[in-house]
Amino acid sequence: MTQNVLQVLSGQEVKPYPIWMMRQAGRHLPEYLKVRETAKDFIDFCFSPEKAAKVTLQPVERYDMDAAILFADILLVPIALGRKVEFIKGTGPVLEPIQVSDINTFTSNMSVVEPVYETVSKVRDRLDLSKTLIGFCGGPWTVATYMIEGKGSPTKEIAKRFAYENPGAMAEMLLVLAESSAEYLIEQAKAGADVLKIFESWAENLPPPMFDKLVIEPTKIIISRIREAGITVPIIGFPRGAGLNAIRYARQVDVQACAAGTDVPLQSFRNQIPAHIATQGNLDPLALRIGGDTLRQAVNNVLETISGPHIFNLGHGVSPDVKIANVHAVINHVRTGDGDYV
Ligand code: CP3
């Protein structure tokens, strides 16, 4: 059976545009919260294949999304590298900040993330063949920012300083992350992921030479390793907030789609990247939270700026306060021309 998402990723325009949403499995869904309550903590949740498979499937069951995205997190790879990671309610992820002297002491134990592959295979077994299962990892730079800063940071100043002042250690760390992320994605594909996505969520505010070293080079390594392993599934890159650097990313990194954050003018982006590379995005998540005519207009604005192979999505993730009726309305709008916004 054909998957419309795979058709788009092979370079074809498919209308209506296939649709899924980042963070579609999450706290805006009561059925997610119910399963979440039964898990000891967020990491335990990610490493519980039965529970993780269940919540991965929920948005496809409720909304008929065209793709399911594996329920896991980009910060599981640092755990496999021996780093302490905690998710604290109301604060988000907290890690033990890494020092330059720690770089040589990485111990990679990828068996820690094996439950994730079991989740993938359970989901693929249960998911309709017309639906696409997306596996993912974090971009090495984004994961490194969390490992260096110890938490999310608006400016990434500590991580950028680390990169300026310790280029050798930084390159080494990105290489370790690229190699382990590649292995992680290869195993997800072997377990049944149809597509792989690399979330480089903190690609903003980097001078171009730094962007090349910190984002483009490590991502190229991940993709080379995947292809060397004989894995042929399409790959979506998401250099969020990268501005014009995203054009170089799409031209130089061998991705089959480039996802765009909310700030990207899709029409001009489309015209500046190779025609066979699909785009994905980029509805403002805040418009989804506001709803009503604001949301209708925002969806129309995106639809008016896209052409060619495209997957409809947000520019970033669904937040816990999003109304279910508005997610339905966006999907109906994309598929039929309008939706019942509230
Ligand atoms: O639906 C999906 O997108 C699937 C799974 C997914 C999660 N995290 C689940 C999650 C994916 C693809 C991610 C990626 C991720 N995780 C990124 C990159 C994408 C992005 O959003 O920029 C980043 C930066 C992280 C790190 C992370 N994980 C943060 C900053 C937080 C806390 C923020 C928050 O919303 O609480 C998480 C936790 C997290 N990851 C949740 C979910 C559903 C919320 C956890 C909960 O239930 O309390």
PDB file of N, CA and C and ligand atoms in Angstrom, residues 20-27 32-33 36 42 45-46 59 69-75 87 89 91-93 136 138 142 146 152 199 201-202 238 240 316-317 320, ligand 1:
ATOM      1  N   TRP A  20       0.929  15.719   9.562  1.00  0.00           N
ATOM      2  CA  TRP A  20       1.125  15.236  10.932  1.00  0.00           C
ATOM      3  C   TRP A  20       1.654  16.423  11.717  1.00  0.00           C
ATOM      4  N   MET A  21       1.747  16.314  13.017  1.00  0.00           N
ATOM      5  CA  MET A  21       2.209  17.459  13.812  1.00  0.00           C
ATOM      6  C   MET A  21       3.276  17.046  14.807  1.00  0.00           C
ATOM      7  N   MET A  22       4.315  17.855  14.903  1.00  0.00           N
ATOM      8  CA  MET A  22       5.332  17.596  15.919  1.00  0.00           C
ATOM      9  C   MET A  22       4.690  17.674  17.293  1.00  0.00           C
ATOM     10  N   ARG A  23       5.099  16.794  18.195  1.00  0.00           N
ATOM     11  CA  ARG A  23       4.539  16.668  19.536  1.00  0.00           C
ATOM     12  C   ARG A  23       3.034  16.366  19.504  1.00  0.00           C
ATOM     13  N   GLN A  24       2.624  15.638  18.442  1.00  0.00           N
ATOM     14  CA  GLN A  24       1.201  15.290  18.359  1.00  0.00           C
ATOM     15  C   GLN A  24       0.800  14.339  19.476  1.00  0.00           C
ATOM     16  N   ALA A  25       1.775  13.538  19.960  1.00  0.00           N
ATOM     17  CA  ALA A  25       1.531  12.682  21.126  1.00  0.00           C
ATOM     18  C   ALA A  25       1.998  13.463  22.337  1.00  0.00           C
ATOM     19  N   GLY A  26       1.086  13.878  23.173  1.00  0.00           N
ATOM     20  CA  GLY A  26       1.533  14.678  24.309  1.00  0.00           C
ATOM     21  C   GLY A  26       0.377  15.146  25.158  1.00  0.00           C
ATOM     22  N   ARG A  27       0.701  16.130  25.995  1.00  0.00           N
ATOM     23  CA  ARG A  27      -0.210  16.468  27.086  1.00  0.00           C
ATOM     24  C   ARG A  27      -1.517  17.130  26.687  1.00  0.00           C
ATOM     25  N   TYR A  32      -3.325  10.464  26.431  1.00  0.00           N
ATOM     26  CA  TYR A  32      -1.879  10.466  26.712  1.00  0.00           C
ATOM     27  C   TYR A  32      -1.651  10.604  28.218  1.00  0.00           C
ATOM     28  N   LEU A  33      -2.361  11.570  28.809  1.00  0.00           N
ATOM     29  CA  LEU A  33      -2.175  11.837  30.255  1.00  0.00           C
ATOM     30  C   LEU A  33      -2.497  10.600  31.079  1.00  0.00           C
ATOM     31  N   ARG A  36       0.455   8.347  30.786  1.00  0.00           N
ATOM     32  CA  ARG A  36       1.585   9.013  31.466  1.00  0.00           C
ATOM     33  C   ARG A  36       1.533   8.794  32.974  1.00  0.00           C
ATOM     34  N   PHE A  42       9.291  10.346  33.145  1.00  0.00           N
ATOM     35  CA  PHE A  42       9.261  10.486  31.690  1.00  0.00           C
ATOM     36  C   PHE A  42      10.234   9.522  30.996  1.00  0.00           C
ATOM     37  N   PHE A  45       8.961   6.113  31.003  1.00  0.00           N
ATOM     38  CA  PHE A  45       7.889   6.094  30.005  1.00  0.00           C
ATOM     39  C   PHE A  45       8.492   5.811  28.618  1.00  0.00           C
ATOM     40  N   CYS A  46       9.550   6.559  28.277  1.00  0.00           N
ATOM     41  CA  CYS A  46      10.190   6.375  26.962  1.00  0.00           C
ATOM     42  C   CYS A  46      10.769   4.964  26.806  1.00  0.00           C
ATOM     43  N   PRO A  59      -2.423   9.647  18.368  1.00  0.00           N
ATOM     44  CA  PRO A  59      -2.819  10.735  17.451  1.00  0.00           C
ATOM     45  C   PRO A  59      -3.295  10.226  16.091  1.00  0.00           C
ATOM     46  N   ILE A  69       4.717   9.607  14.875  1.00  0.00           N
ATOM     47  CA  ILE A  69       6.123   9.800  15.231  1.00  0.00           C
ATOM     48  C   ILE A  69       6.378   9.042  16.525  1.00  0.00           C
ATOM     49  N   LEU A  70       7.436   8.256  16.472  1.00  0.00           N
ATOM     50  CA  LEU A  70       7.866   7.473  17.629  1.00  0.00           C
ATOM     51  C   LEU A  70       7.808   8.319  18.897  1.00  0.00           C
ATOM     52  N   PHE A  71       7.234   7.765  19.967  1.00  0.00           N
ATOM     53  CA  PHE A  71       7.279   8.465  21.252  1.00  0.00           C
ATOM     54  C   PHE A  71       8.582   8.104  21.950  1.00  0.00           C
ATOM     55  N   ALA A  72       9.436   9.090  22.074  1.00  0.00           N
ATOM     56  CA  ALA A  72      10.755   8.945  22.725  1.00  0.00           C
ATOM     57  C   ALA A  72      11.250  10.362  22.949  1.00  0.00           C
ATOM     58  N   ASP A  73      12.536  10.568  23.113  1.00  0.00           N
ATOM     59  CA  ASP A  73      13.049  11.926  23.273  1.00  0.00           C
ATOM     60  C   ASP A  73      14.463  12.021  22.726  1.00  0.00           C
ATOM     61  N   ILE A  74      14.848  13.238  22.313  1.00  0.00           N
ATOM     62  CA  ILE A  74      16.213  13.415  21.784  1.00  0.00           C
ATOM     63  C   ILE A  74      17.271  13.251  22.881  1.00  0.00           C
ATOM     64  N   LEU A  75      16.866  13.294  24.140  1.00  0.00           N
ATOM     65  CA  LEU A  75      17.860  13.234  25.223  1.00  0.00           C
ATOM     66  C   LEU A  75      18.080  11.817  25.760  1.00  0.00           C
ATOM     67  N   PHE A  87      14.008  14.498  33.826  1.00  0.00           N
ATOM     68  CA  PHE A  87      12.962  15.417  33.368  1.00  0.00           C
ATOM     69  C   PHE A  87      12.188  15.851  34.601  1.00  0.00           C
ATOM     70  N   LYS A  89       9.205  17.934  36.318  1.00  0.00           N
ATOM     71  CA  LYS A  89       7.892  18.510  35.988  1.00  0.00           C
ATOM     72  C   LYS A  89       7.921  20.021  36.146  1.00  0.00           C
ATOM     73  N   THR A  91       9.849  22.117  34.790  1.00  0.00           N
ATOM     74  CA  THR A  91      11.166  22.695  34.473  1.00  0.00           C
ATOM     75  C   THR A  91      11.669  22.191  33.122  1.00  0.00           C
ATOM     76  N   GLY A  92      11.400  20.923  32.819  1.00  0.00           N
ATOM     77  CA  GLY A  92      11.931  20.318  31.601  1.00  0.00           C
ATOM     78  C   GLY A  92      13.169  19.504  31.912  1.00  0.00           C
ATOM     79  N   PRO A  93      13.981  19.233  30.892  1.00  0.00           N
ATOM     80  CA  PRO A  93      15.135  18.352  31.097  1.00  0.00           C
ATOM     81  C   PRO A  93      16.261  19.010  31.888  1.00  0.00           C
ATOM     82  N   PHE A 136      13.334   9.037  15.012  1.00  0.00           N
ATOM     83  CA  PHE A 136      14.082  10.300  15.065  1.00  0.00           C
ATOM     84  C   PHE A 136      15.242  10.263  16.051  1.00  0.00           C
ATOM     85  N   GLY A 138      17.997  13.570  17.940  1.00  0.00           N
ATOM     86  CA  GLY A 138      18.310  15.000  17.967  1.00  0.00           C
ATOM     87  C   GLY A 138      19.513  15.261  17.089  1.00  0.00           C
ATOM     88  N   THR A 142      22.253  20.248  18.810  1.00  0.00           N
ATOM     89  CA  THR A 142      21.149  20.482  19.751  1.00  0.00           C
ATOM     90  C   THR A 142      21.332  19.637  21.011  1.00  0.00           C
ATOM     91  N   TYR A 146      22.313  20.823  25.207  1.00  0.00           N
ATOM     92  CA  TYR A 146      21.727  20.350  26.478  1.00  0.00           C
ATOM     93  C   TYR A 146      22.797  19.730  27.364  1.00  0.00           C
ATOM     94  N   GLY A 152      17.662  23.507  28.906  1.00  0.00           N
ATOM     95  CA  GLY A 152      17.329  24.352  27.769  1.00  0.00           C
ATOM     96  C   GLY A 152      17.813  25.768  28.068  1.00  0.00           C
ATOM     97  N   PHE A 199      16.145  16.137  14.474  1.00  0.00           N
ATOM     98  CA  PHE A 199      15.650  17.392  15.065  1.00  0.00           C
ATOM     99  C   PHE A 199      16.826  18.263  15.490  1.00  0.00           C
ATOM    100  N   SER A 201      16.853  21.366  16.690  1.00  0.00           N
ATOM    101  CA  SER A 201      15.924  22.407  17.146  1.00  0.00           C
ATOM    102  C   SER A 201      16.624  23.708  17.529  1.00  0.00           C
ATOM    103  N   TRP A 202      17.903  23.627  17.868  1.00  0.00           N
ATOM    104  CA  TRP A 202      18.627  24.845  18.290  1.00  0.00           C
ATOM    105  C   TRP A 202      19.656  25.258  17.248  1.00  0.00           C
ATOM    106  N   PHE A 238      15.671  18.944  10.136  1.00  0.00           N
ATOM    107  CA  PHE A 238      14.898  20.070  10.684  1.00  0.00           C
ATOM    108  C   PHE A 238      15.848  21.054  11.368  1.00  0.00           C
ATOM    109  N   ARG A 240      15.896  24.021  12.733  1.00  0.00           N
ATOM    110  CA  ARG A 240      14.938  25.050  13.150  1.00  0.00           C
ATOM    111  C   ARG A 240      15.641  26.371  13.479  1.00  0.00           C
ATOM    112  N   HIS A 316       6.823  24.234  14.924  1.00  0.00           N
ATOM    113  CA  HIS A 316       7.391  23.605  16.117  1.00  0.00           C
ATOM    114  C   HIS A 316       6.281  22.745  16.710  1.00  0.00           C
ATOM    115  N   GLY A 317       6.338  22.425  18.027  1.00  0.00           N
ATOM    116  CA  GLY A 317       5.431  21.398  18.509  1.00  0.00           C
ATOM    117  C   GLY A 317       4.076  21.856  19.040  1.00  0.00           C
ATOM    118  N   PRO A 320       0.605  21.819  25.430  1.00  0.00           N
ATOM    119  CA  PRO A 320      -0.461  21.164  26.214  1.00  0.00           C
ATOM    120  C   PRO A 320      -1.805  21.901  26.180  1.00  0.00           C
TER     121      PRO A 320
HETATM  122  O1  CP3 B   1       4.963  13.678  19.118  1.00  0.00           O
HETATM  123  C1  CP3 B   1       6.210  13.764  19.072  1.00  0.00           C
HETATM  124  O2  CP3 B   1       6.790  14.739  18.541  1.00  0.00           O
HETATM  125  C2  CP3 B   1       7.008  12.566  19.574  1.00  0.00           C
HETATM  126  C3  CP3 B   1       7.966  12.541  20.543  1.00  0.00           C
HETATM  127  C4  CP3 B   1       8.954  13.629  20.906  1.00  0.00           C
HETATM  128  C5  CP3 B   1       9.090  14.111  22.235  1.00  0.00           C
HETATM  129  N1  CP3 B   1      10.193  14.909  22.286  1.00  0.00           N
HETATM  130  C6  CP3 B   1       8.235  13.754  23.361  1.00  0.00           C
HETATM  131  C7  CP3 B   1       8.193  14.624  24.547  1.00  0.00           C
HETATM  132  C8  CP3 B   1       9.948  14.230  20.135  1.00  0.00           C
HETATM  133  C9  CP3 B   1      10.194  14.107  18.650  1.00  0.00           C
HETATM  134  C10 CP3 B   1      10.732  15.024  21.018  1.00  0.00           C
HETATM  135  C11 CP3 B   1      11.925  15.767  20.581  1.00  0.00           C
HETATM  136  C12 CP3 B   1      12.546  16.729  21.492  1.00  0.00           C
HETATM  137  N2  CP3 B   1      12.738  16.630  22.840  1.00  0.00           N
HETATM  138  C13 CP3 B   1      13.157  17.927  21.063  1.00  0.00           C
HETATM  139  C14 CP3 B   1      13.256  18.378  19.623  1.00  0.00           C
HETATM  140  C15 CP3 B   1      11.993  18.943  19.129  1.00  0.00           C
HETATM  141  C16 CP3 B   1      11.577  20.222  19.771  1.00  0.00           C
HETATM  142  O3  CP3 B   1      10.529  20.206  20.439  1.00  0.00           O
HETATM  143  O4  CP3 B   1      12.302  21.200  19.607  1.00  0.00           O
HETATM  144  C17 CP3 B   1      13.658  18.582  22.194  1.00  0.00           C
HETATM  145  C18 CP3 B   1      14.361  19.920  22.227  1.00  0.00           C
HETATM  146  C19 CP3 B   1      13.408  17.743  23.313  1.00  0.00           C
HETATM  147  C20 CP3 B   1      13.794  17.963  24.724  1.00  0.00           C
HETATM  148  C21 CP3 B   1      12.614  18.025  25.607  1.00  0.00           C
HETATM  149  N3  CP3 B   1      11.818  16.952  25.923  1.00  0.00           N
HETATM  150  C22 CP3 B   1      12.124  19.164  26.288  1.00  0.00           C
HETATM  151  C23 CP3 B   1      12.702  20.553  26.191  1.00  0.00           C
HETATM  152  C24 CP3 B   1      11.019  18.732  27.030  1.00  0.00           C
HETATM  153  C25 CP3 B   1      10.234  19.534  28.028  1.00  0.00           C
HETATM  154  C26 CP3 B   1       9.263  20.446  27.383  1.00  0.00           C
HETATM  155  C27 CP3 B   1       7.861  20.051  27.696  1.00  0.00           C
HETATM  156  O5  CP3 B   1       7.001  20.138  26.812  1.00  0.00           O
HETATM  157  O6  CP3 B   1       7.611  19.662  28.860  1.00  0.00           O
HETATM  158  C28 CP3 B   1      10.807  17.352  26.767  1.00  0.00           C
HETATM  159  C29 CP3 B   1       9.735  16.499  27.305  1.00  0.00           C
HETATM  160  C30 CP3 B   1       8.841  15.841  26.315  1.00  0.00           C
HETATM  161  N4  CP3 B   1       9.269  15.165  25.206  1.00  0.00           N
HETATM  162  C31 CP3 B   1       7.421  15.740  26.394  1.00  0.00           C
HETATM  163  C32 CP3 B   1       7.011  14.975  25.295  1.00  0.00           C
HETATM  164  C33 CP3 B   1       5.612  14.545  24.944  1.00  0.00           C
HETATM  165  C34 CP3 B   1       6.551  16.282  27.507  1.00  0.00           C
HETATM  166  C35 CP3 B   1       6.727  15.363  28.671  1.00  0.00           C
HETATM  167  C36 CP3 B   1       5.551  15.181  29.576  1.00  0.00           C
HETATM  168  O7  CP3 B   1       4.637  14.397  29.253  1.00  0.00           O
HETATM  169  O8  CP3 B   1       5.586  15.796  30.639  1.00  0.00           O
END
